[in-house]
Amino acid sequence: MRDAKEFPDAVRSAAVATRQAALAALAAEPFDMLIVGGGITGAGIAREAALAGFRTALLERDDFASGTSSRSSRLVHGGVRYLEHGHIGLVFESSRERRLLLELAPHLVRPLAFTWPVYQGARVPLWKVRAGLTLYDALSLFRNARHRALNRGAVLAAEPALSPDGMVGGARYWDAATDDSRLTLASALAAREAGASLANHVTVVAGIHANDTARRLTGVVVEDRVTGATFSVQARVIINATGPWSDATAALTGSPQGSQLFGSAGAHIAVPRSRVGNNDAVTIVSPLDGRVMFVLPAGVHTIIGTTERPAQAGPDDIRATRAEVTYLLQSVNRCFPFAQLTLNDVVSAWCGIRPLAAVRAGEHSANAASREHAITHRADGLVSITGGKLTTYRAMAADVLAHARNELPKSGAAPMLTHAPQPSASTPLPGGDIVSREATMSDARRTVHDAAVGERLALAYGSRWRNVWSYVQRDASLGYRLSDELPYLLAEVAHAVEREMAATLSDVLVRRTHVAFETRDNGRAAARRIAPLMATLLQWSEYDMAQQLEAYDRDVVRLFTIDDM
């Protein structure tokens, strides 16, 4: 890689100038809709509002998808296990949204085959699995690939590493895999391209209220966490989409609204796929306690998850516990007897908080709590959304926007639409306008002469993968990998900073890529490799770069430490 001093000043200042312009736009004039929270829900609402023609702003305290939206199972699914708890409406909605996302973002949302083995004496017997999957097909209006009943031999042919002992048969069905953080980012970028003003690393510090009897919320005071500068953002309607931070955000903007959340913590682990031996995704019923869980392919790794427990730590401090990791390992070892996984096989472990809407009567466990969303209106006009799931984020966004429209007349000024509304259900996400996934991957492989890197570029960026490759064409040193074992290029770092609003090492290594999840040092070595490049692009001094490296190490400890509980 070239020394930082060799980069032209125009290149070095582009990212800084872009961020400064974005912050200036936020402070310049009132918005119709201001969304606080840049997870999948907030990004989806911003996209929905901007496509509808409203003057829209989106603020995120940390980075887009830095909370629960980058710590999921990376699935877009109908929620077959929700059928057991009677959440029929949610499964129907999820199946519809899964079908739409497969069309809107075919590079980021891809069909994934699941094998469900059933064993003698399992809590969910074979007849119930097949009946449930028949209902699952029906709720998707039979537009999804239909499930197939499998005998014992067919299950073992599909997944030969499974234990044959006591197996009575199974089934094969289809859902979809995704890159959760990049799906969130794509939605945020879509909002920006539709006219929204966006900023990450900007935190709300107070609400601004009108000086009248209603004390209507008319804006927020924010602090830029990069420079420390404070300024105000005015809006006719403010939407609280901060997930696990919803109650805290509501308190910052005015009087506390009372708890709207039931926080459910879920842990995942990544282990070498070669140790497990799964070909595709496998749905298992844990032999330890009967919980339905997933064994998921993720490149050279397998993701195992998830657990579920009431969250006893805040969203900034939640981590996987040793007990959860042991539970996941033991569950998989019982189903994949040759795996013999131990704690030493865990490449990374992480935990997120599902911000479930407050538990309904009769639902006394995290596992039974509904994933449906709830929208509330505070007397001063704050609209808050809690609950929901990644798969249904677009539908949630449309629902929130309908509620926000009702608040607009109360603000005393009519919105002035910036353009004719565009339908979110038929407007592809950035990179989603491809003829076919296979053709895009083939094109990328031929061009970059590295099959793994070509596939990564095609699946992460879709039709826009050449935007990343153009950095390599300008500077061949950016064609090297961040890590020898993983298919991420240094060009992705430059692209993330200049075109995707990445401002920290964690933005790149945790969310624009998954290096932190896929290396045993959680990306520490990669951070030291890319820090000089980011320093060039973001005009960091030597002191700034040292501070950024220390901040990255703190993030790794915060996100990936396994608590001894």
PDB file of C-alpha atoms in Angstrom, residues 61-257:
ATOM      1  CA  ARG A  61     -25.674   7.778  17.547  1.00  0.00           C
ATOM      2  CA  ASP A  62     -23.040   5.233  16.540  1.00  0.00           C
ATOM      3  CA  ASP A  63     -23.059   3.627  13.098  1.00  0.00           C
ATOM      4  CA  PHE A  64     -25.814   2.221  10.937  1.00  0.00           C
ATOM      5  CA  ALA A  65     -26.658  -1.305  12.187  1.00  0.00           C
ATOM      6  CA  SER A  66     -24.310  -0.964  15.163  1.00  0.00           C
ATOM      7  CA  GLY A  67     -26.892  -2.406  17.572  1.00  0.00           C
ATOM      8  CA  THR A  68     -29.084  -5.466  17.160  1.00  0.00           C
ATOM      9  CA  SER A  69     -29.140  -5.091  13.364  1.00  0.00           C
ATOM     10  CA  SER A  70     -25.569  -6.399  13.063  1.00  0.00           C
ATOM     11  CA  ARG A  71     -25.940  -9.142  15.681  1.00  0.00           C
ATOM     12  CA  SER A  72     -28.728 -11.279  14.233  1.00  0.00           C
ATOM     13  CA  SER A  73     -28.934 -14.776  12.752  1.00  0.00           C
ATOM     14  CA  ARG A  74     -28.579 -13.132   9.306  1.00  0.00           C
ATOM     15  CA  LEU A  75     -31.858 -14.611   8.140  1.00  0.00           C
ATOM     16  CA  VAL A  76     -34.829 -13.225   6.256  1.00  0.00           C
ATOM     17  CA  HIS A  77     -37.397 -15.833   7.162  1.00  0.00           C
ATOM     18  CA  GLY A  78     -41.075 -16.452   7.592  1.00  0.00           C
ATOM     19  CA  GLY A  79     -40.529 -17.582  11.172  1.00  0.00           C
ATOM     20  CA  VAL A  80     -41.544 -21.214  11.106  1.00  0.00           C
ATOM     21  CA  ARG A  81     -40.888 -21.572  14.838  1.00  0.00           C
ATOM     22  CA  TYR A  82     -43.389 -18.768  15.566  1.00  0.00           C
ATOM     23  CA  LEU A  83     -46.216 -21.016  14.395  1.00  0.00           C
ATOM     24  CA  GLU A  84     -45.869 -23.020  17.595  1.00  0.00           C
ATOM     25  CA  HIS A  85     -46.875 -19.953  19.592  1.00  0.00           C
ATOM     26  CA  GLY A  86     -49.794 -19.034  17.354  1.00  0.00           C
ATOM     27  CA  HIS A  87     -48.278 -15.958  15.691  1.00  0.00           C
ATOM     28  CA  ILE A  88     -50.023 -16.688  12.390  1.00  0.00           C
ATOM     29  CA  GLY A  89     -50.354 -13.072  11.276  1.00  0.00           C
ATOM     30  CA  LEU A  90     -46.648 -12.433  11.810  1.00  0.00           C
ATOM     31  CA  VAL A  91     -45.690 -15.508   9.771  1.00  0.00           C
ATOM     32  CA  PHE A  92     -47.981 -14.429   6.926  1.00  0.00           C
ATOM     33  CA  GLU A  93     -46.496 -10.924   6.905  1.00  0.00           C
ATOM     34  CA  SER A  94     -42.943 -12.279   7.182  1.00  0.00           C
ATOM     35  CA  SER A  95     -43.475 -14.646   4.253  1.00  0.00           C
ATOM     36  CA  ARG A  96     -44.746 -11.783   2.100  1.00  0.00           C
ATOM     37  CA  GLU A  97     -41.831  -9.527   3.039  1.00  0.00           C
ATOM     38  CA  ARG A  98     -39.305 -12.302   2.461  1.00  0.00           C
ATOM     39  CA  ARG A  99     -40.629 -12.680  -1.089  1.00  0.00           C
ATOM     40  CA  LEU A 100     -40.378  -8.918  -1.691  1.00  0.00           C
ATOM     41  CA  LEU A 101     -36.824  -8.667  -0.334  1.00  0.00           C
ATOM     42  CA  LEU A 102     -35.702 -11.519  -2.565  1.00  0.00           C
ATOM     43  CA  GLU A 103     -36.803  -9.285  -5.451  1.00  0.00           C
ATOM     44  CA  LEU A 104     -35.666  -5.888  -4.119  1.00  0.00           C
ATOM     45  CA  ALA A 105     -32.203  -6.974  -2.953  1.00  0.00           C
ATOM     46  CA  PRO A 106     -31.355 -10.273  -4.661  1.00  0.00           C
ATOM     47  CA  HIS A 107     -27.647  -9.769  -3.955  1.00  0.00           C
ATOM     48  CA  LEU A 108     -28.184  -9.350  -0.200  1.00  0.00           C
ATOM     49  CA  VAL A 109     -31.153 -11.679   0.314  1.00  0.00           C
ATOM     50  CA  ARG A 110     -30.636 -15.156  -1.098  1.00  0.00           C
ATOM     51  CA  PRO A 111     -32.674 -18.397  -0.979  1.00  0.00           C
ATOM     52  CA  LEU A 112     -31.356 -20.822   1.626  1.00  0.00           C
ATOM     53  CA  ALA A 113     -32.302 -24.497   1.931  1.00  0.00           C
ATOM     54  CA  PHE A 114     -32.999 -25.857   5.428  1.00  0.00           C
ATOM     55  CA  THR A 115     -32.994 -29.504   6.436  1.00  0.00           C
ATOM     56  CA  TRP A 116     -34.999 -30.353   9.566  1.00  0.00           C
ATOM     57  CA  PRO A 117     -34.076 -33.774  10.995  1.00  0.00           C
ATOM     58  CA  VAL A 118     -36.489 -35.353  13.454  1.00  0.00           C
ATOM     59  CA  TYR A 119     -35.487 -37.879  16.097  1.00  0.00           C
ATOM     60  CA  GLN A 120     -37.399 -40.404  18.143  1.00  0.00           C
ATOM     61  CA  GLY A 121     -38.911 -38.725  21.196  1.00  0.00           C
ATOM     62  CA  ALA A 122     -38.203 -35.161  20.002  1.00  0.00           C
ATOM     63  CA  ARG A 123     -40.345 -32.423  21.524  1.00  0.00           C
ATOM     64  CA  VAL A 124     -41.561 -31.547  17.992  1.00  0.00           C
ATOM     65  CA  PRO A 125     -42.560 -34.896  16.409  1.00  0.00           C
ATOM     66  CA  LEU A 126     -42.375 -35.659  12.697  1.00  0.00           C
ATOM     67  CA  TRP A 127     -46.094 -35.225  12.045  1.00  0.00           C
ATOM     68  CA  LYS A 128     -46.043 -31.804  13.690  1.00  0.00           C
ATOM     69  CA  VAL A 129     -42.999 -30.668  11.685  1.00  0.00           C
ATOM     70  CA  ARG A 130     -44.639 -31.664   8.407  1.00  0.00           C
ATOM     71  CA  ALA A 131     -48.009 -30.172   9.362  1.00  0.00           C
ATOM     72  CA  GLY A 132     -46.315 -26.950  10.420  1.00  0.00           C
ATOM     73  CA  LEU A 133     -44.364 -26.714   7.178  1.00  0.00           C
ATOM     74  CA  THR A 134     -47.543 -27.323   5.166  1.00  0.00           C
ATOM     75  CA  LEU A 135     -49.110 -24.368   6.996  1.00  0.00           C
ATOM     76  CA  TYR A 136     -45.878 -22.426   6.396  1.00  0.00           C
ATOM     77  CA  ASP A 137     -46.242 -23.031   2.649  1.00  0.00           C
ATOM     78  CA  ALA A 138     -49.882 -21.968   2.773  1.00  0.00           C
ATOM     79  CA  LEU A 139     -49.101 -18.727   4.608  1.00  0.00           C
ATOM     80  CA  SER A 140     -46.649 -17.851   1.830  1.00  0.00           C
ATOM     81  CA  LEU A 141     -49.550 -18.447  -0.581  1.00  0.00           C
ATOM     82  CA  PHE A 142     -47.474 -21.292  -2.033  1.00  0.00           C
ATOM     83  CA  ARG A 143     -45.247 -18.718  -3.767  1.00  0.00           C
ATOM     84  CA  ASN A 144     -42.167 -19.929  -1.948  1.00  0.00           C
ATOM     85  CA  ALA A 145     -40.493 -23.222  -2.903  1.00  0.00           C
ATOM     86  CA  ARG A 146     -42.620 -25.857  -1.159  1.00  0.00           C
ATOM     87  CA  HIS A 147     -41.221 -28.091   1.530  1.00  0.00           C
ATOM     88  CA  ARG A 148     -40.511 -31.770   0.899  1.00  0.00           C
ATOM     89  CA  ALA A 149     -40.953 -34.595   3.341  1.00  0.00           C
ATOM     90  CA  LEU A 150     -37.755 -36.630   3.695  1.00  0.00           C
ATOM     91  CA  ASN A 151     -37.231 -40.149   4.927  1.00  0.00           C
ATOM     92  CA  ARG A 152     -34.249 -41.001   7.082  1.00  0.00           C
ATOM     93  CA  GLY A 153     -32.026 -41.813   4.118  1.00  0.00           C
ATOM     94  CA  ALA A 154     -32.851 -38.586   2.316  1.00  0.00           C
ATOM     95  CA  VAL A 155     -32.058 -36.509   5.415  1.00  0.00           C
ATOM     96  CA  LEU A 156     -28.668 -38.187   5.758  1.00  0.00           C
ATOM     97  CA  ALA A 157     -27.985 -37.795   2.040  1.00  0.00           C
ATOM     98  CA  ALA A 158     -28.585 -34.044   2.368  1.00  0.00           C
ATOM     99  CA  GLU A 159     -26.646 -33.674   5.632  1.00  0.00           C
ATOM    100  CA  PRO A 160     -24.431 -36.745   6.160  1.00  0.00           C
ATOM    101  CA  ALA A 161     -22.729 -35.270   9.233  1.00  0.00           C
ATOM    102  CA  LEU A 162     -25.963 -35.488  11.247  1.00  0.00           C
ATOM    103  CA  SER A 163     -26.305 -38.224  13.834  1.00  0.00           C
ATOM    104  CA  PRO A 164     -28.285 -41.162  12.394  1.00  0.00           C
ATOM    105  CA  ASP A 165     -29.116 -42.593  15.843  1.00  0.00           C
ATOM    106  CA  GLY A 166     -32.853 -42.436  16.472  1.00  0.00           C
ATOM    107  CA  MET A 167     -33.561 -40.416  13.327  1.00  0.00           C
ATOM    108  CA  VAL A 168     -37.057 -41.080  11.994  1.00  0.00           C
ATOM    109  CA  GLY A 169     -37.124 -38.704   9.015  1.00  0.00           C
ATOM    110  CA  GLY A 170     -37.396 -34.996   8.417  1.00  0.00           C
ATOM    111  CA  ALA A 171     -38.160 -32.308   5.896  1.00  0.00           C
ATOM    112  CA  ARG A 172     -36.514 -29.764   3.618  1.00  0.00           C
ATOM    113  CA  TYR A 173     -37.835 -26.232   3.275  1.00  0.00           C
ATOM    114  CA  TRP A 174     -36.638 -22.830   2.095  1.00  0.00           C
ATOM    115  CA  ASP A 175     -36.070 -19.453   3.705  1.00  0.00           C
ATOM    116  CA  ALA A 176     -33.445 -16.809   2.917  1.00  0.00           C
ATOM    117  CA  ALA A 177     -30.040 -15.683   4.155  1.00  0.00           C
ATOM    118  CA  THR A 178     -28.876 -12.077   4.323  1.00  0.00           C
ATOM    119  CA  ASP A 179     -26.041  -9.827   5.377  1.00  0.00           C
ATOM    120  CA  ASP A 180     -27.851  -7.979   8.155  1.00  0.00           C
ATOM    121  CA  SER A 181     -25.562  -4.964   8.469  1.00  0.00           C
ATOM    122  CA  ARG A 182     -25.265  -4.423   4.716  1.00  0.00           C
ATOM    123  CA  LEU A 183     -29.050  -4.752   4.283  1.00  0.00           C
ATOM    124  CA  THR A 184     -29.409  -1.983   6.866  1.00  0.00           C
ATOM    125  CA  LEU A 185     -26.771   0.114   5.125  1.00  0.00           C
ATOM    126  CA  ALA A 186     -28.415  -0.432   1.740  1.00  0.00           C
ATOM    127  CA  SER A 187     -31.700   0.859   3.131  1.00  0.00           C
ATOM    128  CA  ALA A 188     -29.963   3.934   4.555  1.00  0.00           C
ATOM    129  CA  LEU A 189     -28.198   4.582   1.237  1.00  0.00           C
ATOM    130  CA  ALA A 190     -31.517   4.158  -0.568  1.00  0.00           C
ATOM    131  CA  ALA A 191     -32.999   6.850   1.669  1.00  0.00           C
ATOM    132  CA  ARG A 192     -30.072   9.165   0.872  1.00  0.00           C
ATOM    133  CA  GLU A 193     -30.444   8.564  -2.866  1.00  0.00           C
ATOM    134  CA  ALA A 194     -34.154   9.407  -2.557  1.00  0.00           C
ATOM    135  CA  GLY A 195     -33.247  12.775  -1.018  1.00  0.00           C
ATOM    136  CA  ALA A 196     -32.894  12.108   2.729  1.00  0.00           C
ATOM    137  CA  SER A 197     -30.160  13.722   4.840  1.00  0.00           C
ATOM    138  CA  LEU A 198     -28.208  11.160   6.883  1.00  0.00           C
ATOM    139  CA  ALA A 199     -25.579  11.263   9.593  1.00  0.00           C
ATOM    140  CA  ASN A 200     -24.006   8.572  11.716  1.00  0.00           C
ATOM    141  CA  HIS A 201     -21.970   9.191  14.877  1.00  0.00           C
ATOM    142  CA  VAL A 202     -24.388  11.982  15.818  1.00  0.00           C
ATOM    143  CA  THR A 203     -26.195  11.628  19.137  1.00  0.00           C
ATOM    144  CA  VAL A 204     -29.342  13.291  20.461  1.00  0.00           C
ATOM    145  CA  VAL A 205     -28.705  15.166  23.695  1.00  0.00           C
ATOM    146  CA  ALA A 206     -32.041  16.962  24.214  1.00  0.00           C
ATOM    147  CA  GLY A 207     -35.424  17.663  22.721  1.00  0.00           C
ATOM    148  CA  ILE A 208     -36.654  21.064  21.553  1.00  0.00           C
ATOM    149  CA  HIS A 209     -40.264  21.927  22.396  1.00  0.00           C
ATOM    150  CA  ALA A 210     -42.576  24.655  21.174  1.00  0.00           C
ATOM    151  CA  ASN A 211     -43.334  27.393  23.688  1.00  0.00           C
ATOM    152  CA  ASP A 212     -47.048  26.678  23.889  1.00  0.00           C
ATOM    153  CA  THR A 213     -49.439  24.691  26.032  1.00  0.00           C
ATOM    154  CA  ALA A 214     -49.000  21.527  23.967  1.00  0.00           C
ATOM    155  CA  ARG A 215     -45.189  21.693  24.328  1.00  0.00           C
ATOM    156  CA  ARG A 216     -44.981  19.962  20.973  1.00  0.00           C
ATOM    157  CA  LEU A 217     -41.636  18.378  20.111  1.00  0.00           C
ATOM    158  CA  THR A 218     -40.206  20.417  17.219  1.00  0.00           C
ATOM    159  CA  GLY A 219     -36.619  19.250  17.022  1.00  0.00           C
ATOM    160  CA  VAL A 220     -33.584  17.891  18.818  1.00  0.00           C
ATOM    161  CA  VAL A 221     -30.197  19.137  19.919  1.00  0.00           C
ATOM    162  CA  VAL A 222     -27.465  16.811  18.720  1.00  0.00           C
ATOM    163  CA  GLU A 223     -23.740  16.378  19.207  1.00  0.00           C
ATOM    164  CA  ASP A 224     -21.375  15.290  16.450  1.00  0.00           C
ATOM    165  CA  ARG A 225     -19.304  12.595  18.138  1.00  0.00           C
ATOM    166  CA  VAL A 226     -16.515  13.057  15.601  1.00  0.00           C
ATOM    167  CA  THR A 227     -15.860  16.772  16.242  1.00  0.00           C
ATOM    168  CA  GLY A 228     -17.794  17.470  19.448  1.00  0.00           C
ATOM    169  CA  ALA A 229     -19.820  20.219  17.777  1.00  0.00           C
ATOM    170  CA  THR A 230     -23.476  20.660  18.763  1.00  0.00           C
ATOM    171  CA  PHE A 231     -26.335  21.940  16.640  1.00  0.00           C
ATOM    172  CA  SER A 232     -30.094  21.597  16.351  1.00  0.00           C
ATOM    173  CA  VAL A 233     -32.229  19.722  13.826  1.00  0.00           C
ATOM    174  CA  GLN A 234     -35.811  20.883  13.331  1.00  0.00           C
ATOM    175  CA  ALA A 235     -38.636  18.601  12.200  1.00  0.00           C
ATOM    176  CA  ARG A 236     -42.419  18.512  12.074  1.00  0.00           C
ATOM    177  CA  VAL A 237     -42.532  14.889  13.233  1.00  0.00           C
ATOM    178  CA  ILE A 238     -39.862  13.029  15.169  1.00  0.00           C
ATOM    179  CA  ILE A 239     -39.784   9.234  15.095  1.00  0.00           C
ATOM    180  CA  ASN A 240     -38.018   7.204  17.767  1.00  0.00           C
ATOM    181  CA  ALA A 241     -36.686   4.030  16.126  1.00  0.00           C
ATOM    182  CA  THR A 242     -33.822   3.264  18.486  1.00  0.00           C
ATOM    183  CA  GLY A 243     -34.790  -0.316  19.305  1.00  0.00           C
ATOM    184  CA  PRO A 244     -33.351  -1.352  22.688  1.00  0.00           C
ATOM    185  CA  TRP A 245     -32.571   2.325  23.377  1.00  0.00           C
ATOM    186  CA  SER A 246     -36.182   3.455  22.787  1.00  0.00           C
ATOM    187  CA  ASP A 247     -37.002   4.244  26.405  1.00  0.00           C
ATOM    188  CA  ALA A 248     -33.730   6.153  26.880  1.00  0.00           C
ATOM    189  CA  THR A 249     -34.282   8.145  23.683  1.00  0.00           C
ATOM    190  CA  ALA A 250     -37.819   9.033  24.729  1.00  0.00           C
ATOM    191  CA  ALA A 251     -36.481  10.301  28.045  1.00  0.00           C
ATOM    192  CA  LEU A 252     -33.871  12.455  26.286  1.00  0.00           C
ATOM    193  CA  THR A 253     -36.461  14.130  24.078  1.00  0.00           C
ATOM    194  CA  GLY A 254     -38.926  14.877  26.869  1.00  0.00           C
ATOM    195  CA  SER A 255     -40.731  13.241  29.748  1.00  0.00           C
ATOM    196  CA  PRO A 256     -40.183   9.457  30.059  1.00  0.00           C
ATOM    197  CA  GLN A 257     -42.952   7.465  28.392  1.00  0.00           C
TER     198      GLN A 257
END
